[in-house]
Amino acid sequence: MSTHIPPSSYMLKNFAEIDVLPVVSWWPQTLGWQLVALCLVLFAVFHLAKYIHFCWLNRYRKEALSALAGVSELPTEQQATRVFFVLKTALAYLEPSMAKASGNEFLGLLDEKLVVERPSSTLLSNQFFGGGFNKPLGERWQRSLFDSSQVLSEQQLNDLLLLSEHWLNHHQGPQAFSLRAFWRKQAAHHA
């Protein structure tokens, strides 16, 4: 805040000095508006913390998608294995007890975690996407991991990458903190 300095020039000597008004405060003057401002700040802080927590819980998705993006640069015979390891790591992060799953059990777990929604038009046009991993493409993919004579074609690898990317973007992730769920849990515990 600056202070008002009167003019020192002899030409302005006869001018009457004007009173400088006090600076208007941005802080609300009444208690009611202070409470409204406090509630708005608390609301904003709560939702910012909730969003940061959500981003923190879903950071593995970004890492898995970036690892999946590098799969196409690998030799063809290693791509199916890399997709398996990326999805297996993501699934093990979600449920550590399921880290040993393989074969049809692994495919079933992937399908269980996939949020049921209307798939995008690119997935609908895909002949191997029959609603998830536990379909002909997934079964052939699992056989190709253990049997070197079962090799996925280029089109099947592209379909697998598309399906894996869809799963990473749309599967049910870890549950964020919810006050409603916390209160329900507390009420059930004390009942």
XYZ file of N, CA and C in Angstrom:
573
model
N 0.840 -1.167 0.000
C 0.000 0.000 0.000
C 0.886 1.231 0.000
N 0.616 2.184 -0.864
C 1.439 3.398 -0.955
C 0.764 4.546 -0.218
N 1.570 5.472 0.264
C 1.030 6.648 0.949
C 0.977 7.805 -0.030
N 0.034 8.718 0.217
C -0.145 9.864 -0.672
C 0.869 10.941 -0.319
N 1.603 11.425 -1.313
C 2.598 12.492 -1.117
C 2.053 13.763 -1.772
N 1.939 14.884 -1.018
C 1.430 16.118 -1.620
C 2.421 16.671 -2.645
N 1.939 17.398 -3.669
C 2.831 17.947 -4.698
C 3.760 19.004 -4.108
N 4.974 19.050 -4.590
C 5.965 19.999 -4.066
C 6.257 21.140 -5.043
N 5.558 21.201 -6.120
C 5.787 22.238 -7.118
C 5.126 23.547 -6.675
N 5.752 24.688 -6.931
C 5.200 25.993 -6.554
C 3.954 26.311 -7.367
N 3.778 25.708 -8.557
C 2.607 25.983 -9.365
C 1.340 25.348 -8.764
N 1.520 24.318 -8.027
C 0.380 23.606 -7.449
C 0.145 24.000 -5.991
N 0.805 25.073 -5.515
C 0.756 25.471 -4.119
C -0.649 25.883 -3.667
N -1.445 26.515 -4.519
C -2.754 27.011 -4.129
C -3.884 25.995 -4.311
N -3.576 24.849 -4.831
C -4.611 23.835 -4.993
C -4.966 23.219 -3.651
N -6.232 22.934 -3.495
C -6.687 22.299 -2.258
C -6.397 20.801 -2.361
N -5.900 20.285 -1.291
C -5.554 18.865 -1.236
C -6.834 18.021 -1.141
N -6.900 16.955 -1.927
C -8.050 16.065 -1.843
C -7.740 14.945 -0.855
N -8.785 14.490 -0.220
C -8.603 13.388 0.728
C -8.572 12.076 -0.035
N -7.579 11.259 0.279
C -7.449 9.944 -0.336
C -8.301 8.968 0.469
N -9.177 8.272 -0.245
C -10.057 7.327 0.416
C -9.273 6.102 0.887
N -9.701 5.503 1.968
C -9.012 4.284 2.415
C -9.213 3.163 1.389
N -8.244 2.266 1.327
C -8.280 1.158 0.385
C -9.394 0.196 0.798
N -10.158 -0.244 -0.201
C -11.239 -1.181 0.070
C -10.653 -2.571 0.294
N -11.036 -3.194 1.376
C -10.527 -4.521 1.715
C -11.254 -5.587 0.905
N -10.524 -6.603 0.500
C -11.132 -7.727 -0.200
C -11.736 -8.723 0.785
N -11.383 -8.613 2.034
C -11.901 -9.520 3.050
C -13.343 -9.136 3.371
N -14.268 -10.099 3.391
C -15.662 -9.773 3.691
C -15.794 -9.164 5.086
N -16.662 -8.171 5.206
C -16.767 -7.437 6.471
C -17.747 -8.074 7.445
N -18.682 -8.873 6.967
C -19.659 -9.467 7.875
C -19.337 -10.942 8.106
N -19.779 -11.428 9.238
C -19.485 -12.808 9.624
C -20.107 -13.816 8.662
N -21.309 -13.530 8.180
C -21.991 -14.454 7.270
C -21.190 -14.684 5.993
N -20.676 -13.626 5.398
C -19.883 -13.772 4.170
C -18.541 -14.437 4.456
N -18.006 -14.230 5.654
C -16.759 -14.912 6.016
C -17.003 -16.417 6.124
N -18.148 -16.796 6.672
C -18.481 -18.227 6.755
C -18.715 -18.823 5.372
N -19.375 -18.088 4.490
C -19.581 -18.561 3.113
C -18.230 -18.743 2.412
N -17.341 -17.763 2.591
C -16.010 -17.863 1.982
C -15.245 -19.057 2.543
N -15.337 -19.279 3.852
C -14.670 -20.424 4.472
C -15.216 -21.742 3.928
N -16.543 -21.832 3.791
C -17.152 -23.054 3.244
C -16.705 -23.296 1.805
N -16.642 -22.252 0.996
C -16.190 -22.401 -0.392
C -14.735 -22.861 -0.458
N -13.904 -22.304 0.404
C -12.490 -22.712 0.422
C -12.366 -24.170 0.854
N -13.093 -24.560 1.897
C -13.050 -25.963 2.347
C -13.575 -26.912 1.281
N -14.633 -26.524 0.593
C -15.194 -27.333 -0.495
C -14.163 -27.516 -1.607
N -13.495 -26.422 -1.990
C -12.486 -26.492 -3.054
C -11.295 -27.346 -2.627
N -10.849 -27.198 -1.395
C -9.706 -27.985 -0.905
C -10.064 -29.467 -0.850
N -11.278 -29.786 -0.387
C -11.704 -31.181 -0.310
C -11.725 -31.821 -1.696
N -12.308 -31.128 -2.675
C -12.397 -31.709 -4.015
C -11.036 -31.753 -4.707
N -10.168 -30.813 -4.421
C -8.809 -30.876 -4.960
C -8.064 -32.071 -4.372
N -8.205 -32.288 -3.073
C -7.556 -33.446 -2.439
C -8.120 -34.749 -2.980
N -9.431 -34.790 -3.209
C -10.063 -35.987 -3.754
C -9.563 -36.267 -5.172
N -9.421 -35.226 -5.987
C -8.912 -35.391 -7.355
C -7.452 -35.848 -7.347
N -6.643 -35.272 -6.470
C -5.237 -35.691 -6.377
C -5.155 -37.150 -5.937
N -6.002 -37.546 -4.998
C -6.032 -38.941 -4.542
C -6.445 -39.874 -5.684
N -7.439 -39.466 -6.468
C -7.881 -40.251 -7.617
C -6.737 -40.407 -8.629
N -6.031 -39.316 -8.911
C -4.893 -39.385 -9.853
C -3.793 -40.282 -9.300
N -3.570 -40.228 -8.000
C -2.534 -41.051 -7.390
C -2.898 -42.535 -7.473
N -4.171 -42.849 -7.249
C -4.605 -44.242 -7.327
C -4.530 -44.785 -8.752
N -4.688 -43.932 -9.753
C -4.725 -44.373 -11.148
C -3.431 -44.097 -11.907
N -2.355 -43.839 -11.206
C -1.079 -43.573 -11.895
C -0.558 -44.812 -12.623
N -0.930 -45.998 -12.131
C -0.484 -47.233 -12.774
C -1.055 -47.359 -14.186
N -2.252 -46.794 -14.422
C -2.855 -46.854 -15.763
C -1.970 -46.146 -16.776
N -1.489 -44.967 -16.385
C -0.643 -44.187 -17.292
C 0.655 -44.934 -17.586
N 1.234 -45.537 -16.556
C 2.468 -46.306 -16.753
C 2.219 -47.523 -17.647
N 1.107 -48.206 -17.416
C 0.801 -49.392 -18.217
C 0.509 -49.012 -19.671
N -0.196 -47.917 -19.877
C -0.484 -47.480 -21.253
C 0.790 -47.064 -21.983
N 1.724 -46.432 -21.274
C 2.983 -46.075 -21.935
C 3.812 -47.322 -22.238
N 3.766 -48.327 -21.367
C 4.464 -49.586 -21.646
C 3.808 -50.313 -22.815
N 2.486 -50.239 -22.881
C 1.759 -50.881 -23.979
C 2.026 -50.177 -25.310
N 2.257 -48.874 -25.258
C 2.536 -48.129 -26.488
C 3.871 -48.551 -27.104
N 4.808 -49.003 -26.281
C 6.104 -49.430 -26.787
C 6.131 -50.853 -27.303
N 5.035 -51.565 -27.199
C 4.981 -52.974 -27.615
C 5.148 -53.106 -29.122
N 4.590 -52.199 -29.882
C 4.635 -52.323 -31.349
C 6.055 -52.194 -31.895
N 6.986 -51.675 -31.116
C 8.372 -51.548 -31.558
C 9.162 -52.847 -31.375
N 8.601 -53.781 -30.623
C 9.273 -55.056 -30.361
C 9.116 -55.997 -31.550
N 9.961 -57.025 -31.627
C 9.750 -58.056 -32.651
C 8.402 -58.738 -32.451
N 7.827 -59.217 -33.515
C 6.478 -59.788 -33.498
C 6.338 -60.914 -32.485
N 7.343 -61.768 -32.355
C 7.217 -62.908 -31.448
C 7.256 -62.499 -29.972
N 7.708 -61.278 -29.651
C 7.759 -60.826 -28.257
C 6.570 -59.947 -27.864
N 5.785 -59.519 -28.825
C 4.701 -58.572 -28.531
C 3.620 -59.188 -27.646
N 3.201 -60.396 -27.940
C 2.147 -61.038 -27.144
C 2.601 -61.242 -25.702
N 3.859 -61.603 -25.518
C 4.395 -61.807 -24.175
C 4.446 -60.496 -23.406
N 4.847 -59.427 -24.071
C 4.926 -58.122 -23.406
C 3.527 -57.636 -22.993
N 2.549 -57.837 -23.859
C 1.170 -57.460 -23.504
C 0.728 -58.238 -22.272
N 1.069 -59.522 -22.224
C 0.718 -60.344 -21.069
C 1.346 -59.787 -19.796
N 2.624 -59.431 -19.853
C 3.295 -58.915 -18.662
C 2.738 -57.560 -18.231
N 2.376 -56.724 -19.169
C 1.797 -55.418 -18.820
C 0.451 -55.609 -18.128
N -0.407 -56.443 -18.712
C -1.726 -56.669 -18.110
C -1.617 -57.430 -16.791
N -0.685 -58.357 -16.720
C -0.478 -59.129 -15.490
C -0.004 -58.213 -14.361
N 0.879 -57.271 -14.675
C 1.364 -56.329 -13.669
C 0.237 -55.418 -13.192
N -0.585 -54.936 -14.120
C -1.712 -54.078 -13.741
C -2.710 -54.851 -12.876
N -2.990 -56.093 -13.238
C -3.921 -56.904 -12.460
C -3.349 -57.240 -11.082
N -2.047 -57.500 -11.019
C -1.408 -57.782 -9.729
C -1.403 -56.543 -8.842
N -1.333 -55.360 -9.444
C -1.420 -54.134 -8.656
C -2.816 -53.988 -8.061
N -3.831 -54.331 -8.836
C -5.212 -54.209 -8.357
C -5.522 -55.244 -7.290
N -5.117 -56.483 -7.538
C -5.370 -57.574 -6.598
C -4.113 -58.431 -6.488
N -3.268 -58.160 -5.508
C -2.012 -58.916 -5.377
C -2.226 -60.422 -5.220
N -3.361 -60.834 -4.692
C -3.605 -62.265 -4.521
C -3.799 -62.978 -5.856
N -4.065 -62.242 -6.921
C -4.298 -62.839 -8.232
C -3.062 -62.802 -9.132
N -1.902 -62.554 -8.569
C -0.685 -62.445 -9.367
C -0.280 -63.773 -10.005
N -0.718 -64.890 -9.445
C -0.330 -66.205 -9.974
C -1.265 -66.716 -11.063
N -2.325 -65.990 -11.338
C -3.326 -66.454 -12.307
C -2.744 -66.498 -13.715
N -3.171 -67.496 -14.469
C -2.774 -67.593 -15.885
C -3.857 -68.364 -16.633
N -3.739 -68.344 -17.929
C -4.696 -69.081 -18.757
C -6.095 -68.494 -18.678
N -7.094 -69.394 -18.650
C -8.489 -68.951 -18.620
C -8.842 -68.214 -17.326
N -8.179 -68.564 -16.240
C -8.419 -67.853 -14.979
C -7.987 -66.391 -15.112
N -6.841 -66.157 -15.741
C -6.345 -64.797 -15.971
C -7.295 -64.017 -16.869
N -7.748 -64.653 -17.937
C -8.680 -63.994 -18.855
C -9.999 -63.669 -18.152
N -10.472 -64.584 -17.323
C -11.706 -64.336 -16.570
C -11.561 -63.173 -15.597
N -10.401 -63.063 -14.949
C -10.168 -61.943 -14.036
C -10.141 -60.612 -14.781
N -9.533 -60.628 -15.969
C -9.528 -59.397 -16.780
C -10.954 -58.993 -17.136
N -11.771 -59.972 -17.514
C -13.155 -59.677 -17.879
C -13.981 -59.212 -16.680
N -13.695 -59.766 -15.487
C -14.415 -59.342 -14.286
C -14.138 -57.884 -13.956
N -12.910 -57.450 -14.173
C -12.525 -56.075 -13.846
C -12.980 -55.073 -14.897
N -13.329 -55.557 -16.084
C -13.738 -54.644 -17.154
C -15.120 -54.091 -16.847
N -15.233 -52.783 -16.850
C -16.518 -52.134 -16.585
C -17.415 -52.372 -17.784
N -18.601 -52.888 -17.518
C -19.528 -53.188 -18.602
C -20.122 -51.884 -19.100
N -19.845 -51.589 -20.344
C -20.386 -50.393 -20.989
C -20.487 -50.679 -22.472
N -21.045 -49.774 -23.166
C -21.173 -49.937 -24.615
C -19.794 -49.698 -25.236
N -19.194 -50.703 -25.864
C -17.865 -50.529 -26.431
C -17.873 -49.515 -27.572
N -16.703 -48.964 -27.824
C -16.591 -47.975 -28.894
C -16.794 -48.648 -30.251
N -17.047 -47.854 -31.271
C -17.360 -48.395 -32.597
C -16.180 -49.159 -33.185
N -14.933 -48.778 -32.834
C -13.789 -49.519 -33.362
C -13.742 -50.919 -32.779
N -14.150 -51.061 -31.520
C -14.161 -52.395 -30.917
C -15.333 -53.217 -31.427
N -16.445 -52.562 -31.735
C -17.594 -53.309 -32.250
C -17.304 -53.906 -33.618
N -16.502 -53.208 -34.419
C -16.208 -53.711 -35.755
C -15.151 -54.803 -35.735
N -14.512 -54.986 -34.603
C -13.449 -55.966 -34.481
C -14.059 -57.363 -34.355
N -13.686 -58.259 -35.236
C -14.288 -59.594 -35.223
C -13.841 -60.433 -34.038
N -12.708 -60.089 -33.402
C -12.224 -60.881 -32.278
C -12.730 -60.362 -30.945
N -13.293 -59.167 -30.929
C -13.815 -58.636 -29.668
C -15.218 -59.147 -29.470
N -15.341 -60.145 -28.639
C -16.652 -60.726 -28.391
C -17.123 -60.407 -26.991
N -16.713 -59.297 -26.430
C -17.144 -58.919 -25.097
C -16.037 -58.978 -24.064
N -14.839 -59.330 -24.444
C -13.761 -59.363 -23.470
C -12.626 -60.267 -23.913
N -11.805 -60.646 -22.933
C -10.617 -61.448 -23.217
C -10.920 -62.938 -23.288
N -11.908 -63.387 -22.571
C -12.180 -64.820 -22.493
C -12.971 -65.290 -23.715
N -12.473 -64.956 -24.872
C -13.084 -65.269 -26.166
C -11.990 -65.869 -27.061
N -12.286 -66.176 -28.315
C -11.293 -66.848 -29.161
C -9.938 -66.140 -29.231
N -9.931 -64.813 -29.316
C -8.649 -64.105 -29.386
C -7.851 -64.299 -28.111
N -8.497 -64.160 -26.956
C -7.798 -64.323 -25.688
C -7.281 -65.733 -25.493
N -8.094 -66.718 -25.882
C -7.661 -68.108 -25.737
C -6.480 -68.408 -26.651
N -6.531 -67.899 -27.874
C -5.401 -68.110 -28.796
C -4.156 -67.383 -28.284
N -4.351 -66.214 -27.718
C -3.233 -65.445 -27.140
C -2.583 -66.226 -26.011
N -3.382 -66.817 -25.121
C -2.827 -67.589 -24.021
C -2.090 -68.832 -24.520
N -2.641 -69.485 -25.548
C -1.943 -70.651 -26.112
C -0.624 -70.234 -26.748
N -0.585 -69.052 -27.383
C 0.650 -68.606 -28.041
C 1.745 -68.278 -27.031
N 1.375 -67.984 -25.801
C 2.381 -67.698 -24.777
C 3.149 -68.944 -24.364
N 2.488 -70.094 -24.418
C 3.096 -71.334 -23.941
C 3.476 -72.299 -25.053
N 2.979 -72.068 -26.253
C 3.257 -72.956 -27.372
C 3.798 -72.113 -28.524
N 5.053 -72.338 -28.874
C 5.680 -71.509 -29.914
C 5.111 -71.778 -31.310
N 4.400 -72.885 -31.488
C 3.807 -73.149 -32.797
C 2.519 -72.337 -33.005
N 1.916 -71.875 -31.919
C 0.712 -71.037 -31.996
C 1.153 -69.573 -32.021
N 1.188 -68.987 -33.185
C 1.651 -67.602 -33.339
C 0.457 -66.743 -33.757
N 0.355 -65.575 -33.141
C -0.714 -64.640 -33.506
C -0.347 -63.910 -34.790
N -1.321 -63.704 -35.642
C -1.082 -62.944 -36.875
C -0.959 -61.462 -36.535
N -0.537 -60.688 -37.506
C -0.395 -59.242 -37.318
C -1.739 -58.603 -36.941
N -2.801 -59.028 -37.596
C -4.134 -58.496 -37.295
C -4.568 -58.872 -35.879
N -4.280 -60.101 -35.475
C -4.641 -60.528 -34.125
C -3.849 -59.756 -33.072
N -2.574 -59.479 -33.355
C -1.774 -58.678 -32.427
C -2.333 -57.265 -32.308
N -2.728 -56.688 -33.434
C -3.330 -55.351 -33.394
C -4.631 -55.366 -32.605
N -5.436 -56.415 -32.804
C -6.688 -56.536 -32.058
C -6.419 -56.709 -30.564
N -5.393 -57.488 -30.239
C -5.019 -57.692 -28.843
C -4.556 -56.383 -28.211
N -3.762 -55.613 -28.936
C -3.305 -54.316 -28.420
C -4.491 -53.368 -28.216
N -5.417 -53.374 -29.147
C -6.603 -52.522 -29.035
C -7.454 -52.927 -27.834
N -7.652 -54.205 -27.668
C -8.436 -54.708 -26.545
C -7.728 -54.426 -25.215
N -6.407 -54.575 -25.190
C -5.643 -54.317 -23.966
C -5.685 -52.836 -23.601
N -5.575 -51.987 -24.595
C -5.666 -50.548 -24.338
C -7.063 -50.181 -23.823
N -8.077 -50.787 -24.403
C -9.449 -50.564 -23.935
C -9.591 -51.024 -22.484
N -9.017 -52.165 -22.142
C -9.114 -52.667 -20.772
C -8.399 -51.727 -19.806
N -7.202 -51.274 -20.173
C -6.460 -50.381 -19.283
C -7.200 -49.060 -19.067
N -7.898 -48.586 -20.069
C -8.620 -47.324 -19.927
C -9.937 -47.474 -19.175
N -10.572 -48.648 -19.247
C -11.941 -48.771 -18.745
C -12.154 -49.807 -17.651
N -11.108 -50.436 -17.139
C -11.342 -51.425 -16.089
C -11.627 -50.729 -14.760
N -12.196 -51.491 -13.853
C -12.524 -50.962 -12.538
C -11.256 -50.914 -11.708
N -10.840 -49.700 -11.374
C -9.601 -49.512 -10.630
C -9.829 -49.552 -9.134
N -8.800 -49.181 -8.378
C -8.948 -49.156 -6.928
C -9.968 -48.093 -6.509
N -10.669 -48.355 -5.433
C -11.706 -47.448 -4.974
C -11.086 -46.258 -4.242
N -11.491 -45.062 -4.647
C -11.043 -43.846 -3.986
C -11.798 -43.687 -2.673
N -11.263 -42.856 -1.804
C -11.890 -42.605 -0.514
C -13.226 -41.902 -0.725
N -14.236 -42.382 -0.035
C -15.573 -41.801 -0.123
C -16.115 -41.636 1.288
N -16.556 -40.431 1.607
C -17.130 -40.206 2.932
C -18.397 -41.027 3.130
N -19.193 -41.146 2.088
C -20.433 -41.911 2.176
C -20.129 -43.377 2.507
N -19.141 -43.961 1.812
C -18.778 -45.353 2.093
C -18.191 -45.495 3.494
N -17.423 -44.511 3.915
C -16.839 -44.535 5.257
C -17.934 -44.500 6.318
N -18.937 -43.625 6.133
C -20.025 -43.529 7.101
C -20.860 -44.806 7.118
N -21.103 -45.393 5.942
C -21.842 -46.653 5.916
C -21.092 -47.758 6.645
N -19.795 -47.792 6.449
C -18.974 -48.804 7.096
C -18.987 -48.616 8.614
N -18.910 -47.342 9.055
C -18.941 -47.056 10.481
C -20.303 -47.402 11.087
N -21.372 -47.093 10.339
C -22.710 -47.397 10.835
C -22.928 -48.906 10.940
N -22.434 -49.651 9.953
C -22.571 -51.112 9.982
C -21.729 -51.705 11.113
N -20.578 -51.092 11.379
C -19.693 -51.585 12.431
C -20.314 -51.381 13.821
N -20.992 -50.238 14.003
C -21.575 -49.922 15.313
C -22.975 -50.477 15.492
N -23.556 -51.016 14.453
C -24.931 -51.530 14.559
C -24.991 -52.918 15.152
